[in-house]
Amino acid sequence: MRIVLIGPRGSGKTTTGTLLAEALGYRFFDTDAMVEKAERMSIPAIFAERGEPAFRAAESVVIQALPLDRAVVATGGGAVLSGSNVQALRAGSLTVFLDADDAVL
């Protein structure tokens, strides 16, 4: 089974996902890191040079390419703004919404 972590920016998806994947012996995927690797530039640079629509398009491509089993996925905070991303992320997955007070984070 795939576990998908969603939540606001800075809610601990990457940190939690890394630890969870290690504990379960699953592969870990961070969609923001995947976009940066695919585009060969940082997310702020993508936004500055190409705009948010280009970033969201690249994000959708990496989400569609994610494996469906034995993986923990940390999504970007805005990944769920797209209905097609939500559908792809929910397929065969346990989706967990992470949110915590600033003091906890």
PDB file of C-alpha atoms in Angstrom:
ATOM      1  CA  MET A   1       0.000   0.000   0.000  1.00  0.00           C
ATOM      2  CA  ARG A   2       1.079   3.559  -0.685  1.00  0.00           C
ATOM      3  CA  ILE A   3       0.854   6.213   2.019  1.00  0.00           C
ATOM      4  CA  VAL A   4       0.412   9.799   0.839  1.00  0.00           C
ATOM      5  CA  LEU A   5       1.060  12.722   3.164  1.00  0.00           C
ATOM      6  CA  ILE A   6      -0.749  15.959   2.424  1.00  0.00           C
ATOM      7  CA  GLY A   7      -1.005  19.179   4.376  1.00  0.00           C
ATOM      8  CA  PRO A   8       0.004  22.820   4.433  1.00  0.00           C
ATOM      9  CA  ARG A   9       3.517  23.942   3.626  1.00  0.00           C
ATOM     10  CA  GLY A  10       5.803  23.425   6.592  1.00  0.00           C
ATOM     11  CA  SER A  11       3.571  20.826   8.280  1.00  0.00           C
ATOM     12  CA  GLY A  12       6.318  18.190   8.429  1.00  0.00           C
ATOM     13  CA  LYS A  13       5.395  16.015   5.440  1.00  0.00           C
ATOM     14  CA  THR A  14       8.968  15.433   4.304  1.00  0.00           C
ATOM     15  CA  THR A  15      10.377  14.835   7.780  1.00  0.00           C
ATOM     16  CA  THR A  16       7.509  12.558   8.798  1.00  0.00           C
ATOM     17  CA  GLY A  17       7.532  10.788   5.447  1.00  0.00           C
ATOM     18  CA  THR A  18      11.239  10.045   5.623  1.00  0.00           C
ATOM     19  CA  LEU A  19      10.910   8.557   9.096  1.00  0.00           C
ATOM     20  CA  LEU A  20       7.770   6.593   8.227  1.00  0.00           C
ATOM     21  CA  ALA A  21       9.290   5.128   5.063  1.00  0.00           C
ATOM     22  CA  GLU A  22      12.385   4.068   6.974  1.00  0.00           C
ATOM     23  CA  ALA A  23      10.319   2.450   9.741  1.00  0.00           C
ATOM     24  CA  LEU A  24       8.173   0.530   7.246  1.00  0.00           C
ATOM     25  CA  GLY A  25      10.950  -0.358   4.828  1.00  0.00           C
ATOM     26  CA  TYR A  26       9.147   1.563   2.066  1.00  0.00           C
ATOM     27  CA  ARG A  27      10.581   3.819  -0.620  1.00  0.00           C
ATOM     28  CA  PHE A  28      10.215   7.540   0.027  1.00  0.00           C
ATOM     29  CA  PHE A  29       9.202  10.098  -2.594  1.00  0.00           C
ATOM     30  CA  ASP A  30       9.007  13.870  -2.165  1.00  0.00           C
ATOM     31  CA  THR A  31       7.094  15.415  -5.060  1.00  0.00           C
ATOM     32  CA  ASP A  32       8.771  18.816  -4.660  1.00  0.00           C
ATOM     33  CA  ALA A  33      12.236  17.209  -4.844  1.00  0.00           C
ATOM     34  CA  MET A  34      11.103  15.197  -7.864  1.00  0.00           C
ATOM     35  CA  VAL A  35       9.970  18.368  -9.639  1.00  0.00           C
ATOM     36  CA  GLU A  36      13.279  20.094  -8.891  1.00  0.00           C
ATOM     37  CA  LYS A  37      15.211  17.128 -10.253  1.00  0.00           C
ATOM     38  CA  ALA A  38      13.058  16.825 -13.383  1.00  0.00           C
ATOM     39  CA  GLU A  39      13.175  20.557 -14.120  1.00  0.00           C
ATOM     40  CA  ARG A  40      16.818  20.966 -13.054  1.00  0.00           C
ATOM     41  CA  MET A  41      16.006  24.038 -11.025  1.00  0.00           C
ATOM     42  CA  SER A  42      14.665  24.987  -7.612  1.00  0.00           C
ATOM     43  CA  ILE A  43      10.980  25.558  -7.031  1.00  0.00           C
ATOM     44  CA  PRO A  44      11.489  29.297  -6.375  1.00  0.00           C
ATOM     45  CA  ALA A  45      13.374  29.527  -9.686  1.00  0.00           C
ATOM     46  CA  ILE A  46      10.596  27.691 -11.520  1.00  0.00           C
ATOM     47  CA  PHE A  47       8.025  30.118 -10.092  1.00  0.00           C
ATOM     48  CA  ALA A  48      10.204  33.149 -10.926  1.00  0.00           C
ATOM     49  CA  GLU A  49      11.198  32.104 -14.441  1.00  0.00           C
ATOM     50  CA  ARG A  50       8.224  30.070 -15.651  1.00  0.00           C
ATOM     51  CA  GLY A  51       5.377  30.848 -13.266  1.00  0.00           C
ATOM     52  CA  GLU A  52       3.093  28.756 -11.119  1.00  0.00           C
ATOM     53  CA  PRO A  53       1.259  27.081 -14.035  1.00  0.00           C
ATOM     54  CA  ALA A  54       4.554  25.557 -15.246  1.00  0.00           C
ATOM     55  CA  PHE A  55       5.337  24.339 -11.745  1.00  0.00           C
ATOM     56  CA  ARG A  56       1.876  22.814 -11.338  1.00  0.00           C
ATOM     57  CA  ALA A  57       2.186  21.065 -14.704  1.00  0.00           C
ATOM     58  CA  ALA A  58       5.547  19.558 -13.701  1.00  0.00           C
ATOM     59  CA  GLU A  59       4.089  18.582 -10.330  1.00  0.00           C
ATOM     60  CA  SER A  60       1.232  16.737 -12.040  1.00  0.00           C
ATOM     61  CA  VAL A  61       3.676  14.819 -14.224  1.00  0.00           C
ATOM     62  CA  VAL A  62       5.640  13.544 -11.213  1.00  0.00           C
ATOM     63  CA  ILE A  63       2.458  12.670  -9.312  1.00  0.00           C
ATOM     64  CA  GLN A  64       1.237  10.573 -12.241  1.00  0.00           C
ATOM     65  CA  ALA A  65       4.588   8.723 -12.249  1.00  0.00           C
ATOM     66  CA  LEU A  66       4.516   7.712  -8.572  1.00  0.00           C
ATOM     67  CA  PRO A  67       4.462   4.001  -7.751  1.00  0.00           C
ATOM     68  CA  LEU A  68       1.265   2.595  -6.278  1.00  0.00           C
ATOM     69  CA  ASP A  69       2.712   0.264  -3.649  1.00  0.00           C
ATOM     70  CA  ARG A  70       5.149   0.185  -0.737  1.00  0.00           C
ATOM     71  CA  ALA A  71       5.891   3.893  -0.903  1.00  0.00           C
ATOM     72  CA  VAL A  72       5.489   6.924   1.286  1.00  0.00           C
ATOM     73  CA  VAL A  73       4.856  10.137  -0.640  1.00  0.00           C
ATOM     74  CA  ALA A  74       5.262  13.665   0.708  1.00  0.00           C
ATOM     75  CA  THR A  75       3.407  16.114  -1.497  1.00  0.00           C
ATOM     76  CA  GLY A  76       3.880  19.820  -1.930  1.00  0.00           C
ATOM     77  CA  GLY A  77       1.389  21.949  -0.020  1.00  0.00           C
ATOM     78  CA  GLY A  78      -0.516  22.878  -3.180  1.00  0.00           C
ATOM     79  CA  ALA A  79      -0.552  19.460  -4.849  1.00  0.00           C
ATOM     80  CA  VAL A  80      -4.175  18.899  -3.865  1.00  0.00           C
ATOM     81  CA  LEU A  81      -5.349  22.050  -5.656  1.00  0.00           C
ATOM     82  CA  SER A  82      -5.741  19.954  -8.804  1.00  0.00           C
ATOM     83  CA  GLY A  83      -8.566  17.430  -8.968  1.00  0.00           C
ATOM     84  CA  SER A  84      -6.526  15.143 -11.208  1.00  0.00           C
ATOM     85  CA  ASN A  85      -3.678  15.185  -8.678  1.00  0.00           C
ATOM     86  CA  VAL A  86      -6.088  14.316  -5.877  1.00  0.00           C
ATOM     87  CA  GLN A  87      -7.498  11.437  -7.901  1.00  0.00           C
ATOM     88  CA  ALA A  88      -4.028  10.109  -8.738  1.00  0.00           C
ATOM     89  CA  LEU A  89      -2.827  10.438  -5.139  1.00  0.00           C
ATOM     90  CA  ARG A  90      -5.878   8.727  -3.653  1.00  0.00           C
ATOM     91  CA  ALA A  91      -5.725   5.699  -5.978  1.00  0.00           C
ATOM     92  CA  GLY A  92      -4.843   2.688  -3.848  1.00  0.00           C
ATOM     93  CA  SER A  93      -3.474   4.921  -1.093  1.00  0.00           C
ATOM     94  CA  LEU A  94      -3.935   5.759   2.520  1.00  0.00           C
ATOM     95  CA  THR A  95      -3.976   9.563   2.569  1.00  0.00           C
ATOM     96  CA  VAL A  96      -2.943  11.319   5.771  1.00  0.00           C
ATOM     97  CA  PHE A  97      -3.456  15.038   6.400  1.00  0.00           C
ATOM     98  CA  LEU A  98      -0.684  16.497   8.543  1.00  0.00           C
ATOM     99  CA  ASP A  99      -1.220  19.693  10.436  1.00  0.00           C
ATOM    100  CA  ALA A 100       0.246  20.922  13.696  1.00  0.00           C
ATOM    101  CA  ASP A 101       0.558  24.100  15.697  1.00  0.00           C
ATOM    102  CA  ASP A 102       3.636  26.198  15.012  1.00  0.00           C
ATOM    103  CA  ALA A 103       4.877  25.462  18.539  1.00  0.00           C
ATOM    104  CA  VAL A 104       4.895  21.732  17.792  1.00  0.00           C
ATOM    105  CA  LEU A 105       6.648  22.164  14.457  1.00  0.00           C
TER     106      LEU A 105
END
